[in-house]
Amino acid sequence: MSDGPRDRIEVRPGLDMVSGYHSPQLDVDVRLNTNESPEPPPASFLAELAQAARDLEPHRYPDRRAERLRRAIGAHHGLAPEQVALGNGSNEVLQAVCLAYGGTQRTAVTFEPTYAMHAHIARVCGTAVVELERGPGFLIEAELAAARLAEVAPHITFLCSPNNPTGVVEPAATIDAVIDAAPGLVVVDEAYGQFAPWSATQLLDEDRPLVVTRTFSKTWAMAGLRLGYLLGPSWLVAELDRVLLPYHIDSLKQAAGLVALDHVEEMEVRVARIAEERGRIASALSDLDVDVVPSGSNFVLFRPRPVDGRVVWERLVERGVLVRDCSGWPRLDGYLRVTVGTPSEGDRFLAAIEDALAAG
Ligand SMILES: *Cc1c(COP(=O)(O)O)cnc(C)c1O
């Protein structure tokens, strides 16, 4: 008999295809699985944020347009506040893009393998997703991509540079070619932008249907505070107001973003330190029996050659080290992804992987 509410109350059609986002949060010593910053923001950041918190008026709604923060972010990129849209993490900005420009009867394109949330968010918003393939070295092949984009004619094309989970940085010529070929909006997710040698923010133009998303979660060491943003043409930013909830960026978060932007130099030093450590990890890995994908990000994708990736992942967990298990993902058979942590976490990881590979 089926008479409980569970049998009658069903999610809307389309959502049955979609499952939630899961990254295991295991309790181990060394957590190198979600690409967070290994270091907190500087102590002065927290002290200044605490001071700013004392001056807040929690009984009042926040500045709905977050004018000061959008102005500060814009200035950081040499853009106007009208070219900045904010979100509770960049995932929320991506959701706003899909709510405004995707939806039923509309199509989004991804180049796989890439950040799973692009397809996920698009689908949750009712958008059909067409997954296109990458070429050798996980790079997008510009000519092939142009031909497929002309065929599919997507409303939204997602790019990710550096790409998660591969770490690959797309050359400017590829992004240009995609913008030229895609009839709709092109989104370049630059969650790891500061780790890369160049940024698509250079290509932004009021007359180009291009937006770039950024986040405070990774390079800014603020994953717990949930702040992200989009840079794009002001007319497009204005349209996003149709779908963003009123007052969605709370007062404390607005203050946190402003305080963070007073610490650009420390952020850049931290990013440089992580990039250096990335070089050390990648080169140590390539001395082992492992394929390493060149990374322009704060993580390294690799594939153990002698032992199955899943088995290596389990052995790493047994040794107190958690990395991301991509080994079961389509197109990533046997691959694991390690976030670049502190040098001592790096040492722990390298010792553990050497051990895990030696175990045969
Ligand atoms: C981590 C990550 C994000 C960030 O999401 P937030 O919601 O800003 O924490 C976005 N895109 C990619 C590719 C990521 O890896």
mmCIF file of C-alpha atoms and ligand atoms in Angstrom:
data_model
loop_
_atom_site.group_PDB
_atom_site.id
_atom_site.type_symbol
_atom_site.label_atom_id
_atom_site.label_comp_id
_atom_site.label_asym_id
_atom_site.label_seq_id
_atom_site.Cartn_x
_atom_site.Cartn_y
_atom_site.Cartn_z
ATOM 1 C CA MET A 1 0.000 0.000 0.000
ATOM 2 C CA SER A 2 1.242 3.474 -0.785
ATOM 3 C CA ASP A 3 -0.491 6.099 1.262
ATOM 4 C CA GLY A 4 2.245 7.997 3.086
ATOM 5 C CA PRO A 5 3.148 11.491 1.889
ATOM 6 C CA ARG A 6 6.467 10.155 0.555
ATOM 7 C CA ASP A 7 4.539 8.287 -2.095
ATOM 8 C CA ARG A 8 2.373 11.210 -3.089
ATOM 9 C CA ILE A 9 4.663 14.209 -2.797
ATOM 10 C CA GLU A 10 7.124 14.082 -5.653
ATOM 11 C CA VAL A 11 9.778 16.501 -6.813
ATOM 12 C CA ARG A 12 8.973 18.239 -10.072
ATOM 13 C CA PRO A 13 9.630 16.449 -13.365
ATOM 14 C CA GLY A 14 13.222 16.784 -14.453
ATOM 15 C CA LEU A 15 14.666 16.751 -10.946
ATOM 16 C CA ASP A 16 14.478 12.966 -10.803
ATOM 17 C CA MET A 17 17.467 13.021 -13.191
ATOM 18 C CA VAL A 18 19.514 15.066 -10.765
ATOM 19 C CA SER A 19 21.159 14.097 -7.503
ATOM 20 C CA GLY A 20 22.763 16.365 -4.921
ATOM 21 C CA TYR A 21 26.419 17.385 -4.843
ATOM 22 C CA HIS A 22 28.574 15.199 -2.643
ATOM 23 C CA SER A 23 32.196 15.483 -1.633
ATOM 24 C CA PRO A 24 32.900 13.257 1.352
ATOM 25 C CA GLN A 25 33.896 15.190 4.495
ATOM 26 C CA LEU A 26 35.967 12.522 6.237
ATOM 27 C CA ASP A 27 37.667 13.152 9.541
ATOM 28 C CA VAL A 28 41.341 12.691 8.633
ATOM 29 C CA ASP A 29 44.523 14.637 9.450
ATOM 30 C CA VAL A 30 45.349 15.917 5.995
ATOM 31 C CA ARG A 31 42.399 17.129 3.930
ATOM 32 C CA LEU A 32 43.449 17.819 0.355
ATOM 33 C CA ASN A 33 40.164 17.149 -1.426
ATOM 34 C CA THR A 34 38.230 20.392 -1.891
ATOM 35 C CA ASN A 35 40.819 22.907 -3.166
ATOM 36 C CA GLU A 36 40.494 25.236 -0.194
ATOM 37 C CA SER A 37 43.362 27.445 0.888
ATOM 38 C CA PRO A 38 45.593 25.573 3.341
ATOM 39 C CA GLU A 39 46.114 28.780 5.315
ATOM 40 C CA PRO A 40 43.479 30.995 6.906
ATOM 41 C CA PRO A 41 43.397 34.676 5.947
ATOM 42 C CA PRO A 42 45.913 36.809 7.907
ATOM 43 C CA ALA A 43 45.154 37.431 11.604
ATOM 44 C CA SER A 44 44.554 41.115 10.840
ATOM 45 C CA PHE A 45 41.707 40.093 8.505
ATOM 46 C CA LEU A 46 39.779 38.457 11.339
ATOM 47 C CA ALA A 47 40.535 41.343 13.707
ATOM 48 C CA GLU A 48 39.279 43.906 11.171
ATOM 49 C CA LEU A 49 36.240 41.772 10.371
ATOM 50 C CA ALA A 50 35.409 41.560 14.091
ATOM 51 C CA GLN A 51 35.657 45.361 14.283
ATOM 52 C CA ALA A 52 33.419 45.731 11.221
ATOM 53 C CA ALA A 53 30.938 43.283 12.774
ATOM 54 C CA ARG A 54 30.658 45.540 15.846
ATOM 55 C CA ASP A 55 29.539 48.408 13.612
ATOM 56 C CA LEU A 56 26.819 46.435 11.813
ATOM 57 C CA GLU A 57 23.120 47.021 12.327
ATOM 58 C CA PRO A 58 21.793 43.467 12.284
ATOM 59 C CA HIS A 59 18.172 44.596 12.694
ATOM 60 C CA ARG A 60 18.357 46.438 9.353
ATOM 61 C CA TYR A 61 18.382 44.859 5.917
ATOM 62 C CA PRO A 62 21.777 45.100 4.217
ATOM 63 C CA ASP A 63 22.468 47.444 1.308
ATOM 64 C CA ARG A 64 20.499 45.596 -1.304
ATOM 65 C CA ARG A 65 22.853 46.555 -4.121
ATOM 66 C CA ALA A 66 25.993 46.033 -1.990
ATOM 67 C CA GLU A 67 27.256 49.189 -3.607
ATOM 68 C CA ARG A 68 30.523 49.570 -1.686
ATOM 69 C CA LEU A 69 31.571 45.959 -2.164
ATOM 70 C CA ARG A 70 30.696 45.953 -5.872
ATOM 71 C CA ARG A 71 32.632 49.187 -6.278
ATOM 72 C CA ALA A 72 35.658 47.701 -4.504
ATOM 73 C CA ILE A 73 35.569 44.470 -6.533
ATOM 74 C CA GLY A 74 35.131 46.451 -9.737
ATOM 75 C CA ALA A 75 38.085 48.685 -8.857
ATOM 76 C CA HIS A 76 40.187 45.584 -8.128
ATOM 77 C CA HIS A 77 39.594 44.541 -11.765
ATOM 78 C CA GLY A 78 39.548 48.014 -13.318
ATOM 79 C CA LEU A 79 35.783 47.775 -13.907
ATOM 80 C CA ALA A 80 32.690 49.714 -12.841
ATOM 81 C CA PRO A 81 30.368 48.482 -10.040
ATOM 82 C CA GLU A 82 27.674 48.043 -12.702
ATOM 83 C CA GLN A 83 29.821 45.265 -14.189
ATOM 84 C CA VAL A 84 29.846 43.252 -10.953
ATOM 85 C CA ALA A 85 27.162 40.834 -9.705
ATOM 86 C CA LEU A 86 27.548 39.133 -6.320
ATOM 87 C CA GLY A 87 26.518 35.745 -4.995
ATOM 88 C CA ASN A 88 26.771 33.547 -1.920
ATOM 89 C CA GLY A 89 29.689 31.745 -3.504
ATOM 90 C CA SER A 90 30.243 31.740 -7.222
ATOM 91 C CA ASN A 91 27.939 28.742 -7.538
ATOM 92 C CA GLU A 92 25.050 31.051 -6.705
ATOM 93 C CA VAL A 93 26.159 33.445 -9.431
ATOM 94 C CA LEU A 94 26.225 30.543 -11.888
ATOM 95 C CA GLN A 95 22.737 29.641 -10.741
ATOM 96 C CA ALA A 96 21.566 33.204 -11.384
ATOM 97 C CA VAL A 97 23.034 33.026 -14.892
ATOM 98 C CA CYS A 98 21.169 29.776 -15.526
ATOM 99 C CA LEU A 99 17.918 31.137 -14.066
ATOM 100 C CA ALA A 100 18.137 34.203 -16.307
ATOM 101 C CA TYR A 101 19.592 32.751 -19.501
ATOM 102 C CA GLY A 102 18.898 29.022 -19.244
ATOM 103 C CA GLY A 103 15.709 27.202 -18.302
ATOM 104 C CA THR A 104 13.259 25.035 -20.192
ATOM 105 C CA GLN A 105 13.538 25.163 -23.985
ATOM 106 C CA ARG A 106 17.138 26.255 -23.582
ATOM 107 C CA THR A 107 20.486 24.522 -23.877
ATOM 108 C CA ALA A 108 23.841 24.794 -22.141
ATOM 109 C CA VAL A 109 27.131 23.286 -23.275
ATOM 110 C CA THR A 110 29.997 21.984 -21.153
ATOM 111 C CA PHE A 111 33.370 20.591 -22.217
ATOM 112 C CA GLU A 112 33.950 17.396 -20.273
ATOM 113 C CA PRO A 113 35.523 16.547 -17.991
ATOM 114 C CA THR A 114 34.908 19.773 -16.116
ATOM 115 C CA TYR A 115 33.386 21.170 -12.926
ATOM 116 C CA ALA A 116 30.300 19.021 -12.383
ATOM 117 C CA MET A 117 28.306 21.922 -10.916
ATOM 118 C CA HIS A 118 27.984 23.633 -14.312
ATOM 119 C CA ALA A 119 25.853 20.828 -15.757
ATOM 120 C CA HIS A 120 24.208 20.237 -12.385
ATOM 121 C CA ILE A 121 23.076 23.827 -11.853
ATOM 122 C CA ALA A 122 21.962 24.126 -15.478
ATOM 123 C CA ARG A 123 19.815 21.000 -15.127
ATOM 124 C CA VAL A 124 18.349 22.058 -11.790
ATOM 125 C CA CYS A 125 17.212 25.209 -13.606
ATOM 126 C CA GLY A 126 15.564 23.066 -16.277
ATOM 127 C CA THR A 127 18.208 23.672 -18.933
ATOM 128 C CA ALA A 128 19.136 20.864 -21.325
ATOM 129 C CA VAL A 129 22.860 20.121 -21.196
ATOM 130 C CA VAL A 130 24.981 18.980 -24.129
ATOM 131 C CA GLU A 131 28.348 17.619 -23.032
ATOM 132 C CA LEU A 132 31.103 18.170 -25.590
ATOM 133 C CA GLU A 133 34.466 16.435 -25.403
ATOM 134 C CA ARG A 134 37.944 17.785 -24.823
ATOM 135 C CA GLY A 135 40.922 16.717 -26.890
ATOM 136 C CA PRO A 136 44.333 15.373 -25.904
ATOM 137 C CA GLY A 137 45.779 16.769 -22.674
ATOM 138 C CA PHE A 138 42.223 17.726 -21.653
ATOM 139 C CA LEU A 139 42.468 20.858 -23.824
ATOM 140 C CA ILE A 140 39.535 22.187 -25.829
ATOM 141 C CA GLU A 141 40.198 21.839 -29.570
ATOM 142 C CA ALA A 142 39.154 25.245 -30.845
ATOM 143 C CA GLU A 143 38.128 24.298 -34.405
ATOM 144 C CA LEU A 144 36.168 21.227 -33.401
ATOM 145 C CA ALA A 145 34.530 23.190 -30.607
ATOM 146 C CA ALA A 146 33.526 25.974 -32.998
ATOM 147 C CA ALA A 147 31.880 23.485 -35.357
ATOM 148 C CA ARG A 148 29.970 21.756 -32.533
ATOM 149 C CA LEU A 149 28.877 25.059 -31.008
ATOM 150 C CA ALA A 150 27.477 26.216 -34.350
ATOM 151 C CA GLU A 151 25.520 22.943 -34.524
ATOM 152 C CA VAL A 152 24.191 22.873 -30.957
ATOM 153 C CA ALA A 153 23.626 26.651 -30.777
ATOM 154 C CA PRO A 154 23.596 26.731 -26.954
ATOM 155 C CA HIS A 155 22.209 29.643 -24.969
ATOM 156 C CA ILE A 156 25.017 29.228 -22.435
ATOM 157 C CA THR A 157 28.514 27.836 -22.985
ATOM 158 C CA PHE A 158 30.508 26.995 -19.874
ATOM 159 C CA LEU A 159 34.279 27.201 -19.881
ATOM 160 C CA CYS A 160 36.472 26.727 -16.843
ATOM 161 C CA SER A 161 40.046 27.984 -16.804
ATOM 162 C CA PRO A 162 42.010 26.719 -14.997
ATOM 163 C CA ASN A 163 39.692 23.766 -15.427
ATOM 164 C CA ASN A 164 38.556 21.763 -12.421
ATOM 165 C CA PRO A 165 39.406 18.856 -11.998
ATOM 166 C CA THR A 166 42.183 18.807 -14.614
ATOM 167 C CA GLY A 167 44.036 22.048 -13.727
ATOM 168 C CA VAL A 168 44.483 22.848 -17.398
ATOM 169 C CA VAL A 169 44.569 26.531 -18.431
ATOM 170 C CA GLU A 170 42.849 27.291 -21.726
ATOM 171 C CA PRO A 171 44.854 29.517 -24.114
ATOM 172 C CA ALA A 172 43.320 32.923 -24.910
ATOM 173 C CA ALA A 173 42.950 31.911 -28.559
ATOM 174 C CA THR A 174 40.626 29.042 -27.558
ATOM 175 C CA ILE A 175 38.418 31.290 -25.458
ATOM 176 C CA ASP A 176 38.312 33.832 -28.285
ATOM 177 C CA ALA A 177 37.350 31.118 -30.771
ATOM 178 C CA VAL A 178 34.579 29.858 -28.487
ATOM 179 C CA ILE A 179 33.207 33.371 -27.994
ATOM 180 C CA ASP A 180 33.183 33.862 -31.771
ATOM 181 C CA ALA A 181 31.486 30.529 -32.451
ATOM 182 C CA ALA A 182 28.964 30.380 -29.590
ATOM 183 C CA PRO A 183 25.710 32.133 -30.468
ATOM 184 C CA GLY A 184 24.754 32.606 -26.813
ATOM 185 C CA LEU A 185 26.408 33.656 -23.587
ATOM 186 C CA VAL A 186 29.903 32.375 -22.708
ATOM 187 C CA VAL A 187 30.739 31.872 -19.037
ATOM 188 C CA VAL A 188 34.376 31.476 -18.027
ATOM 189 C CA ASP A 189 34.603 30.087 -14.497
ATOM 190 C CA GLU A 190 37.826 31.423 -13.010
ATOM 191 C CA ALA A 191 37.510 30.067 -9.475
ATOM 192 C CA TYR A 192 41.275 29.493 -9.683
ATOM 193 C CA GLY A 193 42.029 32.518 -11.849
ATOM 194 C CA GLN A 194 44.799 33.973 -9.690
ATOM 195 C CA PHE A 195 46.854 30.787 -10.024
ATOM 196 C CA ALA A 196 46.865 31.025 -13.824
ATOM 197 C CA PRO A 197 49.230 32.963 -16.100
ATOM 198 C CA TRP A 198 46.417 34.901 -17.787
ATOM 199 C CA SER A 199 42.751 35.800 -17.206
ATOM 200 C CA ALA A 200 39.717 36.067 -19.467
ATOM 201 C CA THR A 201 38.831 39.262 -17.583
ATOM 202 C CA GLN A 202 41.103 40.870 -20.210
ATOM 203 C CA LEU A 203 38.518 39.957 -22.868
ATOM 204 C CA LEU A 204 35.535 41.556 -21.115
ATOM 205 C CA ASP A 205 33.732 44.137 -23.205
ATOM 206 C CA GLU A 206 30.265 45.711 -23.115
ATOM 207 C CA ASP A 207 29.732 44.396 -26.664
ATOM 208 C CA ARG A 208 30.810 40.827 -26.015
ATOM 209 C CA PRO A 209 28.481 38.180 -24.486
ATOM 210 C CA LEU A 210 31.149 37.055 -22.036
ATOM 211 C CA VAL A 211 31.051 36.807 -18.252
ATOM 212 C CA VAL A 212 33.831 35.686 -15.911
ATOM 213 C CA THR A 213 33.059 34.248 -12.482
ATOM 214 C CA ARG A 214 35.372 34.432 -9.499
ATOM 215 C CA THR A 215 35.159 33.313 -5.906
ATOM 216 C CA PHE A 216 36.554 34.252 -2.513
ATOM 217 C CA SER A 217 36.530 30.542 -1.602
ATOM 218 C CA LYS A 218 39.921 29.493 -2.957
ATOM 219 C CA THR A 219 42.581 32.160 -3.441
ATOM 220 C CA TRP A 220 41.056 34.428 -0.802
ATOM 221 C CA ALA A 221 40.946 31.646 1.824
ATOM 222 C CA MET A 222 37.299 32.400 2.615
ATOM 223 C CA ALA A 223 35.437 29.225 1.621
ATOM 224 C CA GLY A 224 33.484 29.357 4.875
ATOM 225 C CA LEU A 225 32.177 32.860 4.242
ATOM 226 C CA ARG A 226 30.518 32.069 0.877
ATOM 227 C CA LEU A 227 31.194 35.014 -1.412
ATOM 228 C CA GLY A 228 31.587 34.933 -5.177
ATOM 229 C CA TYR A 229 31.001 37.258 -8.081
ATOM 230 C CA LEU A 230 30.590 37.681 -11.784
ATOM 231 C CA LEU A 231 32.199 40.267 -14.038
ATOM 232 C CA GLY A 232 30.456 41.094 -17.278
ATOM 233 C CA PRO A 233 28.687 43.672 -19.413
ATOM 234 C CA SER A 234 26.598 46.052 -17.300
ATOM 235 C CA TRP A 235 23.405 45.295 -19.272
ATOM 236 C CA LEU A 236 23.770 41.613 -18.404
ATOM 237 C CA VAL A 237 24.546 42.286 -14.743
ATOM 238 C CA ALA A 238 21.356 44.373 -14.605
ATOM 239 C CA GLU A 239 19.297 41.473 -16.003
ATOM 240 C CA LEU A 240 20.499 39.186 -13.190
ATOM 241 C CA ASP A 241 18.559 41.369 -10.744
ATOM 242 C CA ARG A 242 15.424 39.693 -12.088
ATOM 243 C CA VAL A 243 16.378 36.371 -10.531
ATOM 244 C CA LEU A 244 18.571 37.209 -7.526
ATOM 245 C CA LEU A 245 16.666 37.282 -4.252
ATOM 246 C CA PRO A 246 16.392 40.624 -2.503
ATOM 247 C CA TYR A 247 19.101 41.269 0.102
ATOM 248 C CA HIS A 248 20.826 37.990 -0.758
ATOM 249 C CA ILE A 249 24.269 39.282 0.285
ATOM 250 C CA ASP A 250 24.088 39.760 4.052
ATOM 251 C CA SER A 251 25.743 42.648 5.908
ATOM 252 C CA LEU A 252 28.487 40.538 7.459
ATOM 253 C CA LYS A 253 29.464 39.094 4.102
ATOM 254 C CA GLN A 254 29.558 42.552 2.517
ATOM 255 C CA ALA A 255 31.864 43.674 5.315
ATOM 256 C CA ALA A 256 34.031 40.564 4.932
ATOM 257 C CA GLY A 257 34.491 41.170 1.209
ATOM 258 C CA LEU A 258 35.536 44.766 1.822
ATOM 259 C CA VAL A 259 38.004 43.781 4.534
ATOM 260 C CA ALA A 260 39.435 41.047 2.275
ATOM 261 C CA LEU A 261 40.072 43.555 -0.492
ATOM 262 C CA ASP A 262 42.256 45.499 1.927
ATOM 263 C CA HIS A 263 44.548 42.444 1.986
ATOM 264 C CA VAL A 264 45.280 41.934 -1.689
ATOM 265 C CA GLU A 265 49.022 41.780 -1.175
ATOM 266 C CA GLU A 266 48.839 39.014 1.425
ATOM 267 C CA MET A 267 46.521 37.091 -0.893
ATOM 268 C CA GLU A 268 49.005 37.394 -3.731
ATOM 269 C CA VAL A 269 51.886 36.240 -1.536
ATOM 270 C CA ARG A 270 49.816 33.253 -0.375
ATOM 271 C CA VAL A 271 48.912 32.392 -3.966
ATOM 272 C CA ALA A 272 52.585 32.575 -4.998
ATOM 273 C CA ARG A 273 53.525 30.280 -2.109
ATOM 274 C CA ILE A 274 50.882 27.764 -3.153
ATOM 275 C CA ALA A 275 51.988 27.928 -6.802
ATOM 276 C CA GLU A 276 55.543 27.163 -5.713
ATOM 277 C CA GLU A 277 54.390 24.235 -3.609
ATOM 278 C CA ARG A 278 52.319 23.021 -6.581
ATOM 279 C CA GLY A 279 55.545 22.846 -8.593
ATOM 280 C CA ARG A 280 57.194 20.797 -5.869
ATOM 281 C CA ILE A 281 54.266 18.338 -5.608
ATOM 282 C CA ALA A 282 53.943 17.937 -9.387
ATOM 283 C CA SER A 283 57.628 17.304 -9.851
ATOM 284 C CA ALA A 284 57.817 14.847 -6.933
ATOM 285 C CA LEU A 285 54.780 13.015 -8.360
ATOM 286 C CA SER A 286 56.361 12.745 -11.792
ATOM 287 C CA ASP A 287 59.310 10.977 -10.187
ATOM 288 C CA LEU A 288 56.862 8.268 -9.104
ATOM 289 C CA ASP A 289 54.976 5.730 -11.213
ATOM 290 C CA VAL A 290 52.230 8.269 -11.883
ATOM 291 C CA ASP A 291 50.904 10.297 -14.860
ATOM 292 C CA VAL A 292 50.690 13.987 -13.945
ATOM 293 C CA VAL A 293 48.519 16.576 -15.708
ATOM 294 C CA PRO A 294 50.188 20.021 -15.865
ATOM 295 C CA SER A 295 48.284 22.391 -13.581
ATOM 296 C CA GLY A 296 47.752 26.147 -13.541
ATOM 297 C CA SER A 297 45.704 25.836 -10.368
ATOM 298 C CA ASN A 298 46.020 24.904 -6.688
ATOM 299 C CA PHE A 299 45.560 21.203 -7.289
ATOM 300 C CA VAL A 300 47.155 18.473 -9.351
ATOM 301 C CA LEU A 301 45.354 15.708 -11.247
ATOM 302 C CA PHE A 302 47.301 12.488 -11.489
ATOM 303 C CA ARG A 303 46.870 8.825 -12.359
ATOM 304 C CA PRO A 304 48.775 6.094 -10.548
ATOM 305 C CA ARG A 305 50.067 3.655 -13.165
ATOM 306 C CA PRO A 306 50.687 0.377 -11.317
ATOM 307 C CA VAL A 307 47.754 0.443 -8.886
ATOM 308 C CA ASP A 308 44.076 1.230 -9.468
ATOM 309 C CA GLY A 309 43.216 4.846 -8.539
ATOM 310 C CA ARG A 310 40.420 3.839 -6.179
ATOM 311 C CA VAL A 311 42.735 1.480 -4.310
ATOM 312 C CA VAL A 312 45.363 4.227 -3.992
ATOM 313 C CA TRP A 313 42.668 6.594 -2.694
ATOM 314 C CA GLU A 314 41.700 4.093 0.012
ATOM 315 C CA ARG A 315 45.327 3.543 0.986
ATOM 316 C CA LEU A 316 45.828 7.291 1.277
ATOM 317 C CA VAL A 317 42.798 7.550 3.594
ATOM 318 C CA GLU A 318 44.260 4.735 5.722
ATOM 319 C CA ARG A 319 47.393 6.884 5.980
ATOM 320 C CA GLY A 320 45.375 9.921 7.082
ATOM 321 C CA VAL A 321 45.376 11.750 3.746
ATOM 322 C CA LEU A 322 42.160 12.623 1.909
ATOM 323 C CA VAL A 323 42.348 13.504 -1.807
ATOM 324 C CA ARG A 324 39.538 13.694 -4.357
ATOM 325 C CA ASP A 325 38.661 10.387 -5.911
ATOM 326 C CA CYS A 326 37.860 11.097 -9.566
ATOM 327 C CA SER A 327 38.665 7.538 -10.588
ATOM 328 C CA GLY A 328 35.067 6.573 -11.188
ATOM 329 C CA TRP A 329 34.106 9.731 -13.085
ATOM 330 C CA PRO A 330 33.482 9.533 -16.812
ATOM 331 C CA ARG A 331 36.676 10.224 -18.837
ATOM 332 C CA LEU A 332 38.812 10.205 -15.678
ATOM 333 C CA ASP A 333 39.264 6.508 -15.158
ATOM 334 C CA GLY A 334 41.894 5.954 -12.468
ATOM 335 C CA TYR A 335 42.574 9.643 -11.758
ATOM 336 C CA LEU A 336 42.927 11.313 -8.362
ATOM 337 C CA ARG A 337 43.115 15.028 -7.597
ATOM 338 C CA VAL A 338 45.223 16.429 -4.783
ATOM 339 C CA THR A 339 44.810 19.965 -3.474
ATOM 340 C CA VAL A 340 48.064 21.808 -2.840
ATOM 341 C CA GLY A 341 48.288 22.293 0.921
ATOM 342 C CA THR A 342 51.049 23.497 3.230
ATOM 343 C CA PRO A 343 54.556 22.083 2.681
ATOM 344 C CA SER A 344 54.123 19.783 5.691
ATOM 345 C CA GLU A 345 50.815 18.500 4.313
ATOM 346 C CA GLY A 346 52.629 18.048 1.004
ATOM 347 C CA ASP A 347 55.282 15.967 2.751
ATOM 348 C CA ARG A 348 52.593 13.837 4.398
ATOM 349 C CA PHE A 349 50.881 13.335 1.036
ATOM 350 C CA LEU A 350 54.073 12.457 -0.822
ATOM 351 C CA ALA A 351 55.172 9.959 1.834
ATOM 352 C CA ALA A 352 51.701 8.406 1.831
ATOM 353 C CA ILE A 353 51.476 8.088 -1.950
ATOM 354 C CA GLU A 354 54.937 6.584 -2.199
ATOM 355 C CA ASP A 355 53.893 4.084 0.429
ATOM 356 C CA ALA A 356 50.547 3.405 -1.260
ATOM 357 C CA LEU A 357 52.200 2.725 -4.609
ATOM 358 C CA ALA A 358 54.886 0.533 -3.057
ATOM 359 C CA ALA A 359 52.225 -1.645 -1.372
ATOM 360 C CA GLY A 360 51.778 -3.178 -4.856
HETATM 361 C C1 LIG B 1 35.393 25.701 -5.969
HETATM 362 C C2 LIG B 1 34.842 26.082 -7.280
HETATM 363 C C3 LIG B 1 33.863 27.050 -7.374
HETATM 364 C C4 LIG B 1 33.514 27.793 -6.122
HETATM 365 O O1 LIG B 1 32.350 27.734 -5.664
HETATM 366 P P1 LIG B 1 31.931 28.720 -4.474
HETATM 367 O O2 LIG B 1 30.475 28.562 -4.543
HETATM 368 O O3 LIG B 1 32.406 30.075 -4.854
HETATM 369 O O4 LIG B 1 32.581 28.212 -3.244
HETATM 370 C C5 LIG B 1 33.388 27.438 -8.597
HETATM 371 N N1 LIG B 1 33.877 26.885 -9.713
HETATM 372 C C6 LIG B 1 34.836 25.954 -9.671
HETATM 373 C C7 LIG B 1 35.376 25.413 -10.926
HETATM 374 C C8 LIG B 1 35.326 25.513 -8.455
HETATM 375 O O5 LIG B 1 36.249 24.555 -8.419
#
